[in-house]
Amino acid sequence: MGARGIAAGALIWSSRKRCFCSIHANAGSNASATAVEDAEIRPAKKPVDEAVTPRSQDFSRWYLDVIDAAELADYGPVRGTMVIRPYGYAIWEFVQSWLDAKFKETGHSNMYFPQLIPYSFIEKETSHVEGFSPELALVTIGGGKELEEKLVVRPTSETMVNHMFAQWIRSHRDLPLLVNQWANVTRWERRTKPFIRTLEFLWQEGHTAHATAQEAEEEALRMIEVYRTFAVEQAAMPVIVGRKSRLERFAGAICTYTIEAMMGDRRALQAGTSHNLGQNFARAFETQFTDVNGDLQHIWQTSWGMSTRMVGGIIMTHGDDKGLMLPPKLAPIQVVIVPIWKKGDEQEAVLQAAHKVESLVRAAGIRVKLDTFDQRTPGWKFNHWELKGVPIRIEIGPKDVANNSVVVARRDVPGKAGKEFGIFMDRSVLIDHLRAKLDDIQSSLLARATEFRDSNIVDVNSYEELKAVIAEGKWARGPWCGSDDNETTVKEETGATIRCFPFDQPEAKTCIFTNKTAHEVAIFAKSY
Amino acid sequence: MGARGIAAGALIWSSRKRCFCSIHANAGSNASATAVEDAEIRPAKKPVDEAVTPRSQDFSRWYLDVIDAAELADYGPVRGTMVIRPYGYAIWEFVQSWLDAKFKETGHSNMYFPQLIPYSFIEKETSHVEGFSPELALVTIGGGKELEEKLVVRPTSETMVNHMFAQWIRSHRDLPLLVNQWANVTRWERRTKPFIRTLEFLWQEGHTAHATAQEAEEEALRMIEVYRTFAVEQAAMPVIVGRKSRLERFAGAICTYTIEAMMGDRRALQAGTSHNLGQNFARAFETQFTDVNGDLQHIWQTSWGMSTRMVGGIIMTHGDDKGLMLPPKLAPIQVVIVPIWKKGDEQEAVLQAAHKVESLVRAAGIRVKLDTFDQRTPGWKFNHWELKGVPIRIEIGPKDVANNSVVVARRDVPGKAGKEFGIFMDRSVLIDHLRAKLDDIQSSLLARATEFRDSNIVDVNSYEELKAVIAEGKWARGPWCGSDDNETTVKEETGATIRCFPFDQPEAKTCIFTNKTAHEVAIFAKSY
């Protein structure tokens, strides 16, 4: 949206309407009617295979086309805002439910802080205000009156949290205090992209307070590991875990841990972060406790967040020319059944068998949809559900009914190679087959993304090598002990930033920039 | 908060800090540390039985004391805002999970609309702008620049929804469109009260579009029935379902259905509403579809919402002088175990037995907490968990261990009458006993609240009778066919409003105000 050259701060809902409707018309208006599995399919205005620009041709256009054609999201009326449609929101709900359970297992409680923050709060922590003040949305009028103090629409809640923690925490007995909230946040971003960077987005933000520096550090590491586990095991995204550089860390943190994912165009995506805040906010807000010796001390804090950006990451990690490809664990529909018939006697027998299979599969706890819409051909439906990224398609035609079997096709293996014929239409045989297949697709997606990632990270031993690798669009990994200024130079000259100092470190060598001995390697890449 | 005479629109976080800290200090700062069941208890600064003003003495003060002492919520820094603390938020999570499942069962999908609405949208529907414009919070600065058009922080989303529906809906095949969102909303209220009326609150808002007036009406009725079921069966709140008067209905609706609950001070609380919007917003936003005959028509719509206000309703329906009393189905902790020992040999045996009981109860899927904190007496703990509204307390002392039994005490029956001794500490006996007891408490709370409600609704046959009943603080039910002006007169003269025309209608008689024949009775009451 920002790429269209609209000035920050301007509303473009009228021009947007014009601009986006042309895209929308291409993709048809298949509004999702009900709970995702039960949604009816409506006729699109254009053939489904014309709805999406091939990924290989224009990655950025492909991404926007997929979001539109698969009905994941739409543009809101205010520049840079996004409407998350049911199919996209269902993916987010799987992200939420997995993380929420994991947060509770690790001892965190959910709660809710108000989103309106007095402007003076933001100014209290020096680096925080520097980081966030250019991005703030400000409420200046309430109930028809000019407010005495401007209110910030929360961009993140550290300041609000500290204002409250300072009232609740008195003694070491009140620690650790471990909370999380699911919320919307607002950042006035200049360049926006659905899911990846929007003016408002949904996330969770964890906030914890501890009695010691060590406990805070352990917590920050524990939560980045939760994110890593989610990304790898649920989203099939082979992220690299590491530490951010001083320049790239969160405004107000002493250390930021990150998981970095490689998208299909080889740009990096920061997919989740966990911050050790040290005592920075505690000092700014006088958040203190009496320790076991009766001495007054500032608390040690962490914060950590994962957002709807993750949905964008999933699209850009796994999608292909045909559209979306969803990891089975997060797919709102895991199996779609497409019956194939010619009108007449065939129809009844095929539909009967299809309904039977649907019941079997649903009873096994697999998320299934039977597509009985009779105004589209099977071929159209194949394309449609491939575009929607459904991992498995079951085909049932008259011959299959006669053989008491079905055809099972994988989304991740194109054409005949991904099809298996004559799978017996019996509960134990079929369900076992589908479960094994879903597991296999899940791990295949991870393996494929891992291979892609590893073949696109190049070890470099000099700044010249780094420049060449970045120019190719790849990630460069090399020894680094440069200063903030050196890092800025690299960014200006190559467009790449330090994504992280990975936890997994090869032997240290000579810094590519300073030629001094480096104790760590850093990964450089262009990023979203 | 508003009652303290602070002008609307002013920030009171500094004065608030002073004001509220004195309350807070009374109640002690037992910050909830972890997941609710695992939370540690910290010493309070004052005895727990001094933390809460008796309900019988001052209902309003009691309500605020309970919210503070039971750590349900706290005041945010901006006037009228609220922080929902873990124990209060856990109750809201039970509300959410029940409703969310029911919405999906009835065919609705979750999605998310942006919260920033162009000001011009609000002005499109005449009665909507009249209803909401005095309450708006406006963003006028974004990214450091004055915005060309002011943005409204969503007070409700009908206008945003229609802007999007108008783009998605083309044909009758796109209908019905049934969606819901879980979100925060902001209304610049003058008089606020935690949970009941806050500047920002959490809710769900359902939005649906239909091809016919009848379908929309059926949907509006279906959803008010979902709310009624929730209130009665989960929250043990015997609500009265009915239709709002023209004056009281939602700004923009043609008909509003409501569930009205009677609080412990006999004031009415509107606990959930479902609106038939007719074609009002569709006309304002040109939301049209092509019907089966190929004709262009405006869609028919509904919207419906339930909010964190429900938590306030639960507190004010069931609480007593000792504090909160939670219906078992929504209680974050259903059973608390308090071990009783004198230090020495006893302690180990008692704790061992207590841990065994805890495991048994947790394994049965009952939400349980074992309170092993050794710096408080059992009596202090009894008071503490009664204040927190936990439905059942299990006591285990040395004699119980010797008898292989426990004592079970009910929160809803005070003193010895609510205690049962010698409950065998065996899985099947104990768990069956607890399950029966939880069910019994759930239905007892409902029965008690129903009796209270019914004994406080008085049938009236004249305006004089109505005035007398309202002056007594009760609800008046009487035949009504008056005009909007008549209704306003009643409000001005008695302070009571028409809460609803109940679905459950006795025979119609002569209108109490106009003396004409009335076709319906209305319920009048003072309300929150």
CSV table of C-alpha atoms in Angstrom, one decimal, chain A residues 7-11 13 16-17 20-21 24 29-36 38 40 42-43 45 74-78 81-87 89-90 93 100 104 107-121 124 133-151 153-154 160 163-164 166-179 182 184 186 188 190 199-202 285 373 375, chain B residues 7-11 13 16-17 20-21 24 29-36 38 40 42-43 45 74-78 81-87 89-90 93 100 104 107-121 124 133-151 153-154 160 163-164 166-179 182 184 186 188 190 199-202 285 373 375:
chain,number,residue,atom,x,y,z
A,7,ALA,CA,1.8,9.9,1.8
A,8,ALA,CA,1.9,8.7,5.3
A,9,GLY,CA,-1.0,9.9,7.3
A,10,ALA,CA,-3.4,10.3,4.4
A,11,LEU,CA,-6.6,8.4,4.0
A,13,TRP,CA,-10.1,4.6,1.3
A,16,ARG,CA,-8.2,2.4,-2.5
A,17,LYS,CA,-11.7,1.3,-3.3
A,20,PHE,CA,-8.4,-2.7,-5.1
A,21,CYS,CA,-11.7,-3.4,-6.7
A,24,HIS,CA,-11.0,-8.1,-6.3
A,29,SER,CA,-16.3,-12.3,-4.7
A,30,ASN,CA,-16.5,-15.7,-3.0
A,31,ALA,CA,-17.5,-14.3,0.4
A,32,SER,CA,-17.0,-16.9,3.1
A,33,ALA,CA,-20.4,-17.5,4.5
A,34,THR,CA,-20.2,-19.5,7.6
A,35,ALA,CA,-17.8,-21.5,9.8
A,36,VAL,CA,-14.8,-22.2,7.5
A,38,ASP,CA,-19.1,-25.3,6.1
A,40,GLU,CA,-20.4,-22.5,0.4
A,42,ARG,CA,-19.8,-19.2,-5.0
A,43,PRO,CA,-19.0,-18.8,-8.7
A,45,LYS,CA,-16.1,-14.1,-12.1
A,74,ASP,CA,-8.8,-7.4,2.5
A,75,TYR,CA,-7.7,-3.8,2.8
A,76,GLY,CA,-9.4,-1.6,5.4
A,77,PRO,CA,-10.6,1.9,4.5
A,78,VAL,CA,-7.8,3.6,6.3
A,81,THR,CA,-5.1,-1.2,7.7
A,82,MET,CA,-6.3,-4.8,7.0
A,83,VAL,CA,-9.5,-6.8,7.4
A,84,ILE,CA,-8.7,-10.4,8.4
A,85,ARG,CA,-11.2,-12.6,6.7
A,86,PRO,CA,-12.5,-15.8,8.1
A,87,TYR,CA,-10.1,-18.1,6.2
A,89,TYR,CA,-8.4,-15.6,10.8
A,90,ALA,CA,-8.9,-19.3,11.2
A,93,GLU,CA,-6.8,-19.0,15.7
A,100,ASP,CA,-2.0,-19.8,24.6
A,104,LYS,CA,-0.2,-21.3,30.5
A,107,GLY,CA,3.1,-20.4,34.3
A,108,HIS,CA,1.7,-17.3,32.6
A,109,SER,CA,-1.8,-15.8,33.1
A,110,ASN,CA,-3.7,-13.8,30.6
A,111,MET,CA,-4.9,-10.3,31.5
A,112,TYR,CA,-5.8,-7.1,29.7
A,113,PHE,CA,-4.2,-3.6,29.9
A,114,PRO,CA,-6.0,-0.5,28.5
A,115,GLN,CA,-4.9,0.6,25.0
A,116,LEU,CA,-4.9,4.3,25.7
A,117,ILE,CA,-1.6,5.4,27.2
A,118,PRO,CA,-0.9,8.9,28.5
A,119,TYR,CA,1.7,10.5,26.2
A,120,SER,CA,4.0,11.3,29.1
A,121,PHE,CA,4.5,7.6,29.8
A,124,LYS,CA,9.9,8.2,30.3
A,133,SER,CA,7.5,8.3,18.7
A,134,PRO,CA,7.6,8.5,14.9
A,135,GLU,CA,5.0,5.7,14.7
A,136,LEU,CA,2.4,6.9,17.1
A,137,ALA,CA,-1.4,7.4,16.6
A,138,LEU,CA,-2.7,10.0,19.0
A,139,VAL,CA,-6.1,10.5,20.4
A,140,THR,CA,-6.6,14.2,21.1
A,141,ILE,CA,-10.4,14.5,21.3
A,142,GLY,CA,-12.6,12.5,23.6
A,143,GLY,CA,-16.4,12.9,24.2
A,144,GLY,CA,-16.3,16.0,22.0
A,145,LYS,CA,-13.6,17.8,24.0
A,146,GLU,CA,-9.9,18.5,23.4
A,147,LEU,CA,-8.0,16.4,25.9
A,148,GLU,CA,-5.6,18.0,28.4
A,149,GLU,CA,-3.0,15.3,27.6
A,150,LYS,CA,-2.7,13.5,24.3
A,151,LEU,CA,-3.3,9.7,24.5
A,153,VAL,CA,-3.0,4.3,21.0
A,154,ARG,CA,-0.8,1.4,22.3
A,160,MET,CA,1.5,0.8,30.8
A,163,HIS,CA,2.8,1.9,35.6
A,164,MET,CA,0.7,-1.0,36.9
A,166,ALA,CA,4.8,-0.4,40.2
A,167,GLN,CA,1.5,-0.4,42.1
A,168,TRP,CA,1.3,-4.2,42.5
A,169,ILE,CA,4.8,-5.2,43.3
A,170,ARG,CA,6.1,-4.5,46.8
A,171,SER,CA,8.1,-7.5,47.9
A,172,HIS,CA,10.2,-10.4,46.5
A,173,ARG,CA,7.1,-12.5,47.4
A,174,ASP,CA,5.2,-10.7,44.5
A,175,LEU,CA,7.8,-12.1,42.0
A,176,PRO,CA,8.0,-13.5,39.5
A,177,LEU,CA,5.0,-11.9,38.0
A,178,LEU,CA,4.2,-13.6,34.6
A,179,VAL,CA,1.4,-12.2,32.4
A,182,TRP,CA,-3.9,-10.9,23.4
A,184,ASN,CA,-4.4,-5.1,18.9
A,186,THR,CA,-1.2,0.4,16.3
A,188,TRP,CA,1.9,4.4,12.0
A,190,ARG,CA,4.9,4.2,6.2
A,199,LEU,CA,-1.0,0.0,10.7
A,200,GLU,CA,-3.0,-2.1,13.2
A,201,PHE,CA,-2.2,-5.7,13.9
A,202,LEU,CA,-3.1,-8.5,16.4
A,285,PHE,CA,8.9,3.9,36.3
A,373,PHE,CA,-21.5,-27.3,-5.3
A,375,GLN,CA,-22.2,-25.3,-10.8
B,7,ALA,CA,-14.7,16.2,34.3
B,8,ALA,CA,-15.2,14.1,31.2
B,9,GLY,CA,-12.2,14.1,29.0
B,10,ALA,CA,-9.7,15.0,31.7
B,11,LEU,CA,-6.9,12.7,32.6
B,13,TRP,CA,-4.0,9.2,36.4
B,16,ARG,CA,-6.2,8.7,40.6
B,17,LYS,CA,-3.0,7.2,41.9
B,20,PHE,CA,-7.0,4.6,44.6
B,21,CYS,CA,-3.8,3.6,46.3
B,24,HIS,CA,-5.4,-0.7,47.4
B,29,SER,CA,-1.0,-6.2,47.2
B,30,ASN,CA,-1.4,-9.9,46.6
B,31,ALA,CA,-0.3,-9.7,43.0
B,32,SER,CA,-1.3,-12.8,41.1
B,33,ALA,CA,1.9,-14.4,40.0
B,34,THR,CA,1.2,-17.2,37.6
B,35,ALA,CA,-1.5,-19.2,36.0
B,36,VAL,CA,-4.5,-18.7,38.2
B,38,ASP,CA,-0.9,-22.0,40.6
B,40,GLU,CA,1.1,-18.0,45.3
B,42,ARG,CA,1.2,-13.3,49.6
B,43,PRO,CA,0.7,-11.8,53.0
B,45,LYS,CA,-1.3,-5.8,54.9
B,74,ASP,CA,-7.6,-2.3,38.7
B,75,TYR,CA,-7.9,1.3,37.4
B,76,GLY,CA,-5.9,2.3,34.3
B,77,PRO,CA,-4.1,5.6,34.2
B,78,VAL,CA,-6.6,7.2,31.9
B,81,THR,CA,-10.2,2.8,31.9
B,82,MET,CA,-9.7,-0.6,33.6
B,83,VAL,CA,-6.9,-3.2,33.8
B,84,ILE,CA,-8.4,-6.7,33.9
B,85,ARG,CA,-6.2,-8.7,36.3
B,86,PRO,CA,-5.6,-12.5,35.8
B,87,TYR,CA,-8.4,-13.7,38.2
B,89,TYR,CA,-9.7,-12.2,33.0
B,90,ALA,CA,-9.9,-16.0,33.7
B,93,GLU,CA,-12.0,-16.5,29.2
B,100,ASP,CA,-17.2,-18.9,20.8
B,104,LYS,CA,-19.3,-21.6,15.5
B,107,GLY,CA,-22.5,-21.2,11.6
B,108,HIS,CA,-20.6,-18.0,12.3
B,109,SER,CA,-16.9,-17.5,11.5
B,110,ASN,CA,-14.5,-15.2,13.4
B,111,MET,CA,-12.7,-12.5,11.6
B,112,TYR,CA,-11.2,-9.1,12.4
B,113,PHE,CA,-12.1,-5.6,11.2
B,114,PRO,CA,-9.7,-2.6,11.8
B,115,GLN,CA,-10.6,-0.4,14.8
B,116,LEU,CA,-9.9,3.0,13.1
B,117,ILE,CA,-13.0,4.2,11.3
B,118,PRO,CA,-13.0,7.3,9.0
B,119,TYR,CA,-15.2,9.9,10.7
B,120,SER,CA,-17.4,10.2,7.6
B,121,PHE,CA,-18.5,6.6,8.0
B,124,LYS,CA,-23.7,8.1,7.2
B,133,SER,CA,-21.1,11.0,18.4
B,134,PRO,CA,-21.1,12.3,22.0
B,135,GLU,CA,-19.0,9.2,23.0
B,136,LEU,CA,-16.3,9.2,20.4
B,137,ALA,CA,-12.5,9.1,20.9
B,138,LEU,CA,-10.8,10.6,17.8
B,139,VAL,CA,-7.3,10.1,16.4
B,140,THR,CA,-6.2,13.3,14.8
B,141,ILE,CA,-2.5,12.8,14.6
B,142,GLY,CA,-0.7,9.8,13.0
B,143,GLY,CA,3.0,9.3,12.4
B,144,GLY,CA,3.7,12.9,13.6
B,145,LYS,CA,1.3,14.5,11.1
B,146,GLU,CA,-2.2,16.0,11.4
B,147,LEU,CA,-4.6,13.7,9.6
B,148,GLU,CA,-6.7,14.9,6.7
B,149,GLU,CA,-9.7,13.1,8.1
B,150,LYS,CA,-10.2,12.4,11.8
B,151,LEU,CA,-10.4,8.7,12.7
B,153,VAL,CA,-11.5,4.6,17.6
B,154,ARG,CA,-14.3,2.0,17.1
B,160,MET,CA,-16.9,-0.6,9.0
B,163,HIS,CA,-18.1,-0.7,4.1
B,164,MET,CA,-16.6,-4.2,3.7
B,166,ALA,CA,-20.7,-3.7,0.3
B,167,GLN,CA,-17.5,-4.9,-1.5
B,168,TRP,CA,-17.9,-8.6,-0.8
B,169,ILE,CA,-21.6,-9.1,-1.4
B,170,ARG,CA,-22.8,-9.3,-5.0
B,171,SER,CA,-25.4,-12.0,-5.2
B,172,HIS,CA,-27.9,-13.9,-3.1
B,173,ARG,CA,-25.3,-16.7,-3.3
B,174,ASP,CA,-23.1,-14.6,-1.0
B,175,LEU,CA,-25.8,-14.7,1.7
B,176,PRO,CA,-26.2,-15.3,4.5
B,177,LEU,CA,-22.9,-13.9,5.6
B,178,LEU,CA,-22.4,-14.7,9.3
B,179,VAL,CA,-19.3,-13.3,11.1
B,182,TRP,CA,-13.6,-10.5,19.5
B,184,ASN,CA,-11.9,-3.9,22.2
B,186,THR,CA,-13.9,2.6,23.1
B,188,TRP,CA,-16.1,8.1,26.0
B,190,ARG,CA,-19.0,10.2,31.6
B,199,LEU,CA,-14.1,3.9,28.5
B,200,GLU,CA,-12.6,0.8,26.8
B,201,PHE,CA,-14.1,-2.7,27.1
B,202,LEU,CA,-13.8,-6.1,25.6
B,285,PHE,CA,-23.7,2.2,2.6
B,373,PHE,CA,1.4,-21.2,52.2
B,375,GLN,CA,2.6,-17.8,56.8
